[in-house]
JSON list of C-alpha atoms in Angstrom, two decimals:
[
{"chain": "W", "resi": 1, "resn": "UNK", "atom": "CA", "xyz": [-11.97, -91.07, 65.42]},
{"chain": "W", "resi": 2, "resn": "UNK", "atom": "CA", "xyz": [-13.66, -90.31, 62.13]},
{"chain": "W", "resi": 3, "resn": "UNK", "atom": "CA", "xyz": [-12.02, -91.68, 59.02]},
{"chain": "W", "resi": 4, "resn": "UNK", "atom": "CA", "xyz": [-12.70, -89.79, 55.82]},
{"chain": "W", "resi": 5, "resn": "UNK", "atom": "CA", "xyz": [-13.05, -92.05, 52.80]},
{"chain": "W", "resi": 6, "resn": "UNK", "atom": "CA", "xyz": [-13.68, -90.67, 49.35]},
{"chain": "W", "resi": 7, "resn": "UNK", "atom": "CA", "xyz": [-14.97, -92.82, 46.54]},
{"chain": "W", "resi": 8, "resn": "UNK", "atom": "CA", "xyz": [-13.16, -92.71, 43.27]},
{"chain": "W", "resi": 9, "resn": "UNK", "atom": "CA", "xyz": [-15.03, -92.13, 40.06]},
{"chain": "W", "resi": 10, "resn": "UNK", "atom": "CA", "xyz": [-14.08, -95.64, 38.94]},
{"chain": "W", "resi": 11, "resn": "UNK", "atom": "CA", "xyz": [-15.73, -97.19, 42.00]},
{"chain": "W", "resi": 12, "resn": "UNK", "atom": "CA", "xyz": [-18.93, -95.28, 41.33]},
{"chain": "W", "resi": 13, "resn": "UNK", "atom": "CA", "xyz": [-18.94, -96.35, 37.69]},
{"chain": "W", "resi": 14, "resn": "UNK", "atom": "CA", "xyz": [-18.47, -99.99, 38.74]},
{"chain": "W", "resi": 15, "resn": "UNK", "atom": "CA", "xyz": [-21.26, -99.84, 41.30]},
{"chain": "W", "resi": 16, "resn": "UNK", "atom": "CA", "xyz": [-23.83, -97.95, 39.20]},
{"chain": "W", "resi": 17, "resn": "UNK", "atom": "CA", "xyz": [-22.62, -97.53, 35.63]},
{"chain": "W", "resi": 18, "resn": "UNK", "atom": "CA", "xyz": [-25.80, -96.17, 34.04]},
{"chain": "W", "resi": 19, "resn": "UNK", "atom": "CA", "xyz": [-26.53, -93.54, 36.67]},
{"chain": "W", "resi": 20, "resn": "UNK", "atom": "CA", "xyz": [-22.88, -92.46, 36.83]},
{"chain": "W", "resi": 21, "resn": "UNK", "atom": "CA", "xyz": [-22.72, -92.13, 33.06]},
{"chain": "W", "resi": 22, "resn": "UNK", "atom": "CA", "xyz": [-25.91, -90.08, 32.97]},
{"chain": "W", "resi": 23, "resn": "UNK", "atom": "CA", "xyz": [-24.64, -87.77, 35.70]},
{"chain": "W", "resi": 24, "resn": "UNK", "atom": "CA", "xyz": [-21.21, -87.20, 34.17]},
{"chain": "W", "resi": 25, "resn": "UNK", "atom": "CA", "xyz": [-21.27, -87.80, 30.45]},
{"chain": "W", "resi": 26, "resn": "UNK", "atom": "CA", "xyz": [-24.66, -86.27, 29.63]},
{"chain": "W", "resi": 27, "resn": "UNK", "atom": "CA", "xyz": [-23.92, -82.78, 31.03]},
{"chain": "W", "resi": 28, "resn": "UNK", "atom": "CA", "xyz": [-20.44, -82.76, 29.49]},
{"chain": "W", "resi": 29, "resn": "UNK", "atom": "CA", "xyz": [-21.88, -83.82, 26.12]},
{"chain": "W", "resi": 30, "resn": "UNK", "atom": "CA", "xyz": [-24.55, -81.12, 26.33]},
{"chain": "W", "resi": 31, "resn": "UNK", "atom": "CA", "xyz": [-21.94, -78.49, 27.18]},
{"chain": "W", "resi": 32, "resn": "UNK", "atom": "CA", "xyz": [-19.69, -79.51, 24.28]},
{"chain": "W", "resi": 33, "resn": "UNK", "atom": "CA", "xyz": [-22.67, -79.68, 21.93]},
{"chain": "W", "resi": 34, "resn": "UNK", "atom": "CA", "xyz": [-23.77, -76.18, 22.89]},
{"chain": "W", "resi": 35, "resn": "UNK", "atom": "CA", "xyz": [-20.26, -74.82, 22.39]},
{"chain": "W", "resi": 36, "resn": "UNK", "atom": "CA", "xyz": [-20.07, -76.40, 18.93]},
{"chain": "W", "resi": 37, "resn": "UNK", "atom": "CA", "xyz": [-23.58, -75.19, 18.10]},
{"chain": "W", "resi": 38, "resn": "UNK", "atom": "CA", "xyz": [-22.73, -71.61, 18.99]},
{"chain": "W", "resi": 39, "resn": "UNK", "atom": "CA", "xyz": [-19.56, -71.75, 16.91]},
{"chain": "W", "resi": 40, "resn": "UNK", "atom": "CA", "xyz": [-21.36, -73.16, 13.86]},
{"chain": "W", "resi": 41, "resn": "UNK", "atom": "CA", "xyz": [-24.35, -70.79, 14.08]},
{"chain": "W", "resi": 42, "resn": "UNK", "atom": "CA", "xyz": [-22.45, -67.69, 15.13]},
{"chain": "W", "resi": 43, "resn": "UNK", "atom": "CA", "xyz": [-24.17, -67.25, 18.48]},
{"chain": "W", "resi": 44, "resn": "UNK", "atom": "CA", "xyz": [-22.44, -65.20, 21.16]},
{"chain": "W", "resi": 45, "resn": "UNK", "atom": "CA", "xyz": [-19.82, -67.34, 22.90]},
{"chain": "W", "resi": 46, "resn": "UNK", "atom": "CA", "xyz": [-20.72, -65.77, 26.27]},
{"chain": "W", "resi": 47, "resn": "UNK", "atom": "CA", "xyz": [-24.06, -67.58, 26.32]},
{"chain": "W", "resi": 48, "resn": "UNK", "atom": "CA", "xyz": [-22.52, -70.92, 25.38]},
{"chain": "W", "resi": 49, "resn": "UNK", "atom": "CA", "xyz": [-19.65, -70.61, 27.83]},
{"chain": "W", "resi": 50, "resn": "UNK", "atom": "CA", "xyz": [-22.06, -69.73, 30.63]},
{"chain": "W", "resi": 51, "resn": "UNK", "atom": "CA", "xyz": [-24.20, -72.75, 29.74]},
{"chain": "W", "resi": 52, "resn": "UNK", "atom": "CA", "xyz": [-21.13, -75.01, 29.66]},
{"chain": "W", "resi": 53, "resn": "UNK", "atom": "CA", "xyz": [-19.97, -73.77, 33.08]},
{"chain": "W", "resi": 54, "resn": "UNK", "atom": "CA", "xyz": [-23.42, -74.38, 34.57]},
{"chain": "W", "resi": 55, "resn": "UNK", "atom": "CA", "xyz": [-23.59, -77.88, 33.09]},
{"chain": "W", "resi": 56, "resn": "UNK", "atom": "CA", "xyz": [-20.13, -78.78, 34.38]},
{"chain": "W", "resi": 57, "resn": "UNK", "atom": "CA", "xyz": [-21.07, -77.41, 37.81]},
{"chain": "W", "resi": 58, "resn": "UNK", "atom": "CA", "xyz": [-24.20, -79.54, 37.73]},
{"chain": "W", "resi": 59, "resn": "UNK", "atom": "CA", "xyz": [-22.13, -82.62, 36.90]},
{"chain": "W", "resi": 60, "resn": "UNK", "atom": "CA", "xyz": [-19.79, -81.98, 39.84]},
{"chain": "W", "resi": 61, "resn": "UNK", "atom": "CA", "xyz": [-22.62, -81.42, 42.33]},
{"chain": "W", "resi": 62, "resn": "UNK", "atom": "CA", "xyz": [-24.64, -84.36, 41.03]},
{"chain": "W", "resi": 63, "resn": "UNK", "atom": "CA", "xyz": [-21.68, -86.73, 41.29]},
{"chain": "W", "resi": 64, "resn": "UNK", "atom": "CA", "xyz": [-21.00, -85.52, 44.83]},
{"chain": "W", "resi": 65, "resn": "UNK", "atom": "CA", "xyz": [-24.60, -86.31, 45.73]},
{"chain": "W", "resi": 66, "resn": "UNK", "atom": "CA", "xyz": [-24.37, -89.66, 43.96]},
{"chain": "W", "resi": 67, "resn": "UNK", "atom": "CA", "xyz": [-21.19, -90.54, 45.87]},
{"chain": "W", "resi": 68, "resn": "UNK", "atom": "CA", "xyz": [-22.85, -89.64, 49.18]},
{"chain": "W", "resi": 69, "resn": "UNK", "atom": "CA", "xyz": [-25.89, -91.73, 48.28]},
{"chain": "W", "resi": 70, "resn": "UNK", "atom": "CA", "xyz": [-23.64, -94.68, 47.44]},
{"chain": "W", "resi": 71, "resn": "UNK", "atom": "CA", "xyz": [-21.75, -94.36, 50.74]},
{"chain": "W", "resi": 72, "resn": "UNK", "atom": "CA", "xyz": [-25.02, -94.31, 52.68]},
{"chain": "W", "resi": 73, "resn": "UNK", "atom": "CA", "xyz": [-26.29, -97.38, 50.84]},
{"chain": "W", "resi": 74, "resn": "UNK", "atom": "CA", "xyz": [-23.03, -99.20, 51.51]},
{"chain": "W", "resi": 75, "resn": "UNK", "atom": "CA", "xyz": [-23.15, -98.28, 55.22]},
{"chain": "W", "resi": 76, "resn": "UNK", "atom": "CA", "xyz": [-26.75, -99.42, 55.47]},
{"chain": "W", "resi": 77, "resn": "UNK", "atom": "CA", "xyz": [-25.89, -102.81, 54.03]},
{"chain": "W", "resi": 78, "resn": "UNK", "atom": "CA", "xyz": [-22.83, -103.15, 56.26]},
{"chain": "W", "resi": 79, "resn": "UNK", "atom": "CA", "xyz": [-24.40, -101.85, 59.48]},
{"chain": "W", "resi": 80, "resn": "UNK", "atom": "CA", "xyz": [-28.08, -102.32, 58.70]},
{"chain": "W", "resi": 81, "resn": "UNK", "atom": "CA", "xyz": [-30.94, -102.81, 61.12]},
{"chain": "W", "resi": 82, "resn": "UNK", "atom": "CA", "xyz": [-30.24, -105.45, 63.73]},
{"chain": "W", "resi": 83, "resn": "UNK", "atom": "CA", "xyz": [-26.47, -105.21, 63.40]},
{"chain": "W", "resi": 84, "resn": "UNK", "atom": "CA", "xyz": [-25.96, -102.30, 65.76]}
]
């Protein structure tokens, strides 16, 4: 029977703090910066909101990939070559 195990964000940050921070905080910071920039400079909010949505979507997809990569690495160390 297959057991589904999902990693929490805290576990990912403990395992790889720099990569996790780059994949979550950088896109969120860019999105917030673009929203503030459009407000200050009077740019159309539609462009900034679209950019923010794309950046948040990127962060979600990138963290999903990062979590899968971490699970694979953990499985390889647990059941690596010669242990099967």
